CSV table of C-alpha atoms in Angstrom, one decimal:
chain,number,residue,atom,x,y,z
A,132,UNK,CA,148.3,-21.6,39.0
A,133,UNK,CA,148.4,-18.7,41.5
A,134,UNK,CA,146.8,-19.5,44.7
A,135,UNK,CA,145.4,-16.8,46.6
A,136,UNK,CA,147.3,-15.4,49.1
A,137,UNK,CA,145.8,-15.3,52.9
A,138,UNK,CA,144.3,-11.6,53.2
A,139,UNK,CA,145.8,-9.8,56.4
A,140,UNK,CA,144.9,-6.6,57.6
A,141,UNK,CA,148.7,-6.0,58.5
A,142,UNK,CA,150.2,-5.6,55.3
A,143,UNK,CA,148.5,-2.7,53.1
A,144,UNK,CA,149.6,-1.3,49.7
A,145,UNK,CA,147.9,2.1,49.2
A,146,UNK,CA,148.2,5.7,46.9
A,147,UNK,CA,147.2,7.2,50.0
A,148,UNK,CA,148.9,8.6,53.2
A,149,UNK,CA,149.2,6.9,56.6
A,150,UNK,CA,149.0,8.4,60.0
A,151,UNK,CA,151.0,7.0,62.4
A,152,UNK,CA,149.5,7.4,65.5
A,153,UNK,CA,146.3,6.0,64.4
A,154,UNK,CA,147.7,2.8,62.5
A,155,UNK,CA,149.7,1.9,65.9
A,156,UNK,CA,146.9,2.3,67.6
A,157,UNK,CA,144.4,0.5,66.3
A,158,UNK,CA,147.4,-2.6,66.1
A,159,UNK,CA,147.8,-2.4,70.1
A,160,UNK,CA,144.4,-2.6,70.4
A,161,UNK,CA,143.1,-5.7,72.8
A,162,UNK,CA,146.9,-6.6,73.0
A,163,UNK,CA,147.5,-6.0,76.7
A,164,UNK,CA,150.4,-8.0,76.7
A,165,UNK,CA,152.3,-5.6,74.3
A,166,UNK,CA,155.1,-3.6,76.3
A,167,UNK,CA,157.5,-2.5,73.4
A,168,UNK,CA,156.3,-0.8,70.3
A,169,UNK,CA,158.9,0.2,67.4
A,170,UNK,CA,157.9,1.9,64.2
A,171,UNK,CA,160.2,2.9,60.9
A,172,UNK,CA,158.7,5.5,58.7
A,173,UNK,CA,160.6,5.7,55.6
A,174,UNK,CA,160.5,9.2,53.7
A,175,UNK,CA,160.9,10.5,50.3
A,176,UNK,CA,164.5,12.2,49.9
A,177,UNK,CA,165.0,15.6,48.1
A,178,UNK,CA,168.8,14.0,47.1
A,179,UNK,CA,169.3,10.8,45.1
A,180,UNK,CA,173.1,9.9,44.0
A,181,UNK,CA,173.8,13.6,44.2
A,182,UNK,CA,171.1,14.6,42.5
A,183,UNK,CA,168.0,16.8,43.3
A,184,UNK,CA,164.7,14.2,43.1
A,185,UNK,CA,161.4,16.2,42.6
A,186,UNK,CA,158.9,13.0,41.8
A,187,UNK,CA,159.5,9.5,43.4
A,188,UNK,CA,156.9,7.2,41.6
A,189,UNK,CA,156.6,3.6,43.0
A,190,UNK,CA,155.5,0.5,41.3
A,191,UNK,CA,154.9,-2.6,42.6
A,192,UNK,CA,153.9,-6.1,41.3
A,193,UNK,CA,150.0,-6.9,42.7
A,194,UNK,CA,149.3,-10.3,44.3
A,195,UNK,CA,153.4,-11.1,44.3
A,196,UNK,CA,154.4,-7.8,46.9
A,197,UNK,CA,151.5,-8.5,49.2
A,198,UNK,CA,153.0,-12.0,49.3
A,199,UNK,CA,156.0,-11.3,49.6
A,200,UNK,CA,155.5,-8.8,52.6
A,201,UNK,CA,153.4,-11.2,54.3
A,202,UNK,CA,156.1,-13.9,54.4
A,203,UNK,CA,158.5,-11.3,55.6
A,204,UNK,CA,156.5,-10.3,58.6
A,205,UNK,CA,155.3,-14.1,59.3
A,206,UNK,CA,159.2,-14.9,59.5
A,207,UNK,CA,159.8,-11.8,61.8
A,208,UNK,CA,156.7,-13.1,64.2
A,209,UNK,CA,158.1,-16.4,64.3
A,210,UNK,CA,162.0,-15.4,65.3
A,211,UNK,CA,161.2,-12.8,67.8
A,212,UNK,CA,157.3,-14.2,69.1
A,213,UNK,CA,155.9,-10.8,68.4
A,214,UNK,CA,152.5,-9.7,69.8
A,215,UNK,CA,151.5,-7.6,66.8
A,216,UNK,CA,152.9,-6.2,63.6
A,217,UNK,CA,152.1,-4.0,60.2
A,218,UNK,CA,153.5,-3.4,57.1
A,219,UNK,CA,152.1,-0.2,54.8
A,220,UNK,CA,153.9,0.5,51.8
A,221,UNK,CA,152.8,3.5,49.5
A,222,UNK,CA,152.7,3.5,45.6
A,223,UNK,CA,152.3,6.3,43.2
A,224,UNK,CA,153.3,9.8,43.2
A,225,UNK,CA,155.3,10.8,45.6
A,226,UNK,CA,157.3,14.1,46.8
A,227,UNK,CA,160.1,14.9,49.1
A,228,UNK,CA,159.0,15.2,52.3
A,229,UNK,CA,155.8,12.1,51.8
A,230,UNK,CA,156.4,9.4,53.4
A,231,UNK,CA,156.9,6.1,52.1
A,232,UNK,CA,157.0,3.1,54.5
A,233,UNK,CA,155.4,2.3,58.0
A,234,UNK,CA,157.0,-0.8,59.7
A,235,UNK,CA,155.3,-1.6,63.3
A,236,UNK,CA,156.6,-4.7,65.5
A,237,UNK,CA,154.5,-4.6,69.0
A,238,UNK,CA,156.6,-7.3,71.4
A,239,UNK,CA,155.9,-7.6,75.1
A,240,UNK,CA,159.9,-6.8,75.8
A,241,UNK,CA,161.5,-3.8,74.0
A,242,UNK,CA,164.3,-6.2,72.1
A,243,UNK,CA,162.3,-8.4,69.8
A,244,UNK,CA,160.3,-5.3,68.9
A,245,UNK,CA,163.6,-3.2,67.6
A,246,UNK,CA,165.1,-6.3,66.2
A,247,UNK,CA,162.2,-7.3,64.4
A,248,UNK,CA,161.4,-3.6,63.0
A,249,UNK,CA,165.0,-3.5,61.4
A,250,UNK,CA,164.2,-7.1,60.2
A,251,UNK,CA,161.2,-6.6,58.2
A,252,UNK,CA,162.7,-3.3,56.6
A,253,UNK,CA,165.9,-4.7,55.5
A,254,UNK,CA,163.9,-7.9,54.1
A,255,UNK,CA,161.4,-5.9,52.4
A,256,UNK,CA,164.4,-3.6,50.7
A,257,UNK,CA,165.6,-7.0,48.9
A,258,UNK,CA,162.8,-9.2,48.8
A,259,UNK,CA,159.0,-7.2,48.3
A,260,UNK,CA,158.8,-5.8,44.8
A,261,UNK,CA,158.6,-3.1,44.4
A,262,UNK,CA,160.3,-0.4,42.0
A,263,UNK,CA,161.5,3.5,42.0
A,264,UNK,CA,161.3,5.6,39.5
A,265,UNK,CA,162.8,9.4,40.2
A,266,UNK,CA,162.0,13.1,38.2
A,267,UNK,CA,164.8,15.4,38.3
A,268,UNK,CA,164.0,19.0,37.8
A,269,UNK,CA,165.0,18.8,34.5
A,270,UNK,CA,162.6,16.8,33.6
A,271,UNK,CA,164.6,13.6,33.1
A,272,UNK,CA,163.3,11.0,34.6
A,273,UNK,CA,165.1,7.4,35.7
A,274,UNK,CA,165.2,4.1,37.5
A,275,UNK,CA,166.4,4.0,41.2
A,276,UNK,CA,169.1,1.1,40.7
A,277,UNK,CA,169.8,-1.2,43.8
A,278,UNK,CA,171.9,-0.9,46.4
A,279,UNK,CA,174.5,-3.2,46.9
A,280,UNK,CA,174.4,-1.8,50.8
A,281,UNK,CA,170.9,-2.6,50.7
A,282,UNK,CA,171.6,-6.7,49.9
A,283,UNK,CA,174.6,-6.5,52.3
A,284,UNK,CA,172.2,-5.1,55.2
A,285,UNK,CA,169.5,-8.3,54.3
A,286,UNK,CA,172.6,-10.5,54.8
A,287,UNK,CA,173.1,-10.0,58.0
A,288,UNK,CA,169.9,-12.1,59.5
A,289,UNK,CA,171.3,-15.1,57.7
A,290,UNK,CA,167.8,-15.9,55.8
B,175,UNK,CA,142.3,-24.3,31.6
B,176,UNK,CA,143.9,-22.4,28.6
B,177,UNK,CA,147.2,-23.8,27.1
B,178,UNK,CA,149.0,-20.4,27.3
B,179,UNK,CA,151.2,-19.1,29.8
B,180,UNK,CA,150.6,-15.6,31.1
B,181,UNK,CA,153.9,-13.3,30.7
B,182,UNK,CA,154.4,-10.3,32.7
B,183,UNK,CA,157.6,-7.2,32.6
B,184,UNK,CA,158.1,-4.2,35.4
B,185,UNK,CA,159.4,-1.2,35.5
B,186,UNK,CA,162.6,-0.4,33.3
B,187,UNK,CA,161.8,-3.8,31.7
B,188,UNK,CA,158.5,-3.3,30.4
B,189,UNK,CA,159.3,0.3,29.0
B,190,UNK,CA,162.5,-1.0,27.5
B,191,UNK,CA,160.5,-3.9,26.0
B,192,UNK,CA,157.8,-1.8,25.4
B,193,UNK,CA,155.0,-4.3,26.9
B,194,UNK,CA,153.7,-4.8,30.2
B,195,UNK,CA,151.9,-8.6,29.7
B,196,UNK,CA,151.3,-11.1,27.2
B,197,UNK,CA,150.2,-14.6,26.5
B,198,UNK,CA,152.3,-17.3,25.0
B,199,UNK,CA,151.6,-21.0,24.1
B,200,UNK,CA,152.8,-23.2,27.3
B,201,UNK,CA,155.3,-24.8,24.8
B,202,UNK,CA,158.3,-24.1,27.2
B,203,UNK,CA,159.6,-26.6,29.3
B,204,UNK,CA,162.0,-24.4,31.7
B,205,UNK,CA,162.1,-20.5,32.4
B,206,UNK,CA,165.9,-20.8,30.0
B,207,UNK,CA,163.5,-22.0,27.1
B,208,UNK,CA,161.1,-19.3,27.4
B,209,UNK,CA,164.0,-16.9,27.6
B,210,UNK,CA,165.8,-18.3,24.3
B,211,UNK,CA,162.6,-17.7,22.7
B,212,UNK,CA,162.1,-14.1,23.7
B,213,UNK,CA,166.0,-13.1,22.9
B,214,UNK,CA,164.8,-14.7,19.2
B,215,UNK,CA,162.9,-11.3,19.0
B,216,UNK,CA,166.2,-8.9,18.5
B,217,UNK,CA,168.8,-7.4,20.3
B,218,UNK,CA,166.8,-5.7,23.0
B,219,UNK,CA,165.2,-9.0,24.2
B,220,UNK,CA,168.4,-10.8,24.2
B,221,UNK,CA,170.1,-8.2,26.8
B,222,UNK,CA,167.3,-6.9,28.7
B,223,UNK,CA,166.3,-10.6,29.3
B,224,UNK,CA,168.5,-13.5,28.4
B,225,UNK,CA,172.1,-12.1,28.7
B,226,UNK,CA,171.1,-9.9,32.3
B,227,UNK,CA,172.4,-11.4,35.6
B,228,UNK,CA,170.7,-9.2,37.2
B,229,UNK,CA,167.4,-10.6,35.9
B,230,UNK,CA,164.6,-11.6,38.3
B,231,UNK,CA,162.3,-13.9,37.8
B,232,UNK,CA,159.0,-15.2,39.1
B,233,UNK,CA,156.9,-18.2,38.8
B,234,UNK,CA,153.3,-17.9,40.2
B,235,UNK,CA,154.3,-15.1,42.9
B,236,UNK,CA,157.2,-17.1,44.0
B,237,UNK,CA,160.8,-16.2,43.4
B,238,UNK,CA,161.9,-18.2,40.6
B,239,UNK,CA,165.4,-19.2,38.4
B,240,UNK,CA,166.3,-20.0,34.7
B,241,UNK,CA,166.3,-23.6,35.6
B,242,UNK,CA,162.2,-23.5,37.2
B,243,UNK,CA,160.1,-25.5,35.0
B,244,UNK,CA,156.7,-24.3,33.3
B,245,UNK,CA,153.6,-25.5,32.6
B,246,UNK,CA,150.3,-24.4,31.4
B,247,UNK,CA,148.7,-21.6,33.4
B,248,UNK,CA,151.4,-20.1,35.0
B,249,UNK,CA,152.0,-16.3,35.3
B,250,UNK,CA,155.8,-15.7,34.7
B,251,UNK,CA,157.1,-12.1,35.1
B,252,UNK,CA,160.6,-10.4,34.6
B,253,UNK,CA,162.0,-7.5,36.1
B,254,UNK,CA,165.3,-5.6,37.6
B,255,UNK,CA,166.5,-5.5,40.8
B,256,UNK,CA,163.8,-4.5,43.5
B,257,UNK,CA,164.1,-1.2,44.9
B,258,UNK,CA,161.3,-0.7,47.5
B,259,UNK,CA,161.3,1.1,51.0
């Protein structure tokens, strides 16, 4: 049986765009204790393994990927006591240029903040699932493989 | 509750296999015994599936192994490598 996870505000998986000053705003909100804000916006490359990508189409698996995220962030709260943090992940059709990922850590000190930002990315690369798909202008179209870079970067905070 | 369990494949898996869910009889004690099962189907399930170390697995949202047991009512799904961000 599949229990339902907790709902959070703080992790959101959505076809449409973010804005960045608005989503780190309305996080800091009532926090007057936050001093250090990072945010990571990943963006949709126009190269791919040498080639040229025209669509990026993202999949992910509902229920498990909100989990999954969730667990990441609650891990990144509880090594680095952050005040405040968000997770938005994109899925659909996407285009060079759109961007992907927003990672916010809110910290009172500026150190927790950046560690935890890189954190949360390099946990959600290996462990939220999620899957690329890529167009080239040709019209083939393939799967993004992993990247053994990627699992090498995760390693590094010893999970 | 009903004595199937629910099956699900993603991404390059579920076009390769050309299916995204389905329901099987909960007659598998282990994830390897549900796998032996699908590789019965032909060539395809056996390396997209059974023979694949790069397979992942998950039991009920949670990451999972060959070795996790089943029971009746649980959601199992395959897929490749995860590729997010």
């Amino acid at each position: 049986m599949i229990l339902d996870s907790t709902l959070t505000p703080f992790i959101k998986i959505q076809q449409h765009d973010f804005d960045l000053t608005t989503e780190v705003l309305a996080l800091r909100q009532g926090h007057k204790n936050i001093g250090a804000v990072v945010s990571f916006v990943g963006t949709v490359r126009d190269i791919n393994e040498g080639d040229e990508v025209t669509v990026l189409e993202l999949e992910h698996y509902p229920g498990m990927t909100e989990k999954a995220l969730e667990k990441v962030r609650l891990e990144a709260h509880k090594r680095w006591s952050l005040e405040a943090s968000l997770i938005i992940h994109r899925i659909g059709s996407l285009h060079p240029e759109d961007q992907i990922v927003l990672v916010v850590a809110a910290s009172q000190h500026r150190e927790n903040a950046f560690f935890a930002a890189q954190f949360i990315m390099d946990s959600l690369k290996t462990n939220a699932p999620f899957w690329k798909k890529e167009t080239l202008p040709s019209g083939e179209v393939r799967w993004v493989d992993s990247r053994i870079s990627d699992s090498e970067a995760q390693k590094r905070w010893k999970v | 509750m009903d004595n199937v369990i629910h099956i699900l494949y993603f991404a390059s898996f579920r076009e390769q296999l050309g299916q995204a869910e389905e329901r099987l009889p909960a007659s598998y004690a282990t994830v390897s015994e549900l796998l032996a099962e699908l590789a019965e189907r032909g060539e395809y399930w056996k390396t997209v599936l059974l023979e694949n170390q790069n397979l992942q697995i998950a039991v009920n949202h949670n990451v999972a192994s060959r070795e996790t047991s089943l029971k009746a009512g649980d959601e199992v799904a395959f897929f490749p490598p995860v590729t997010g961000g």
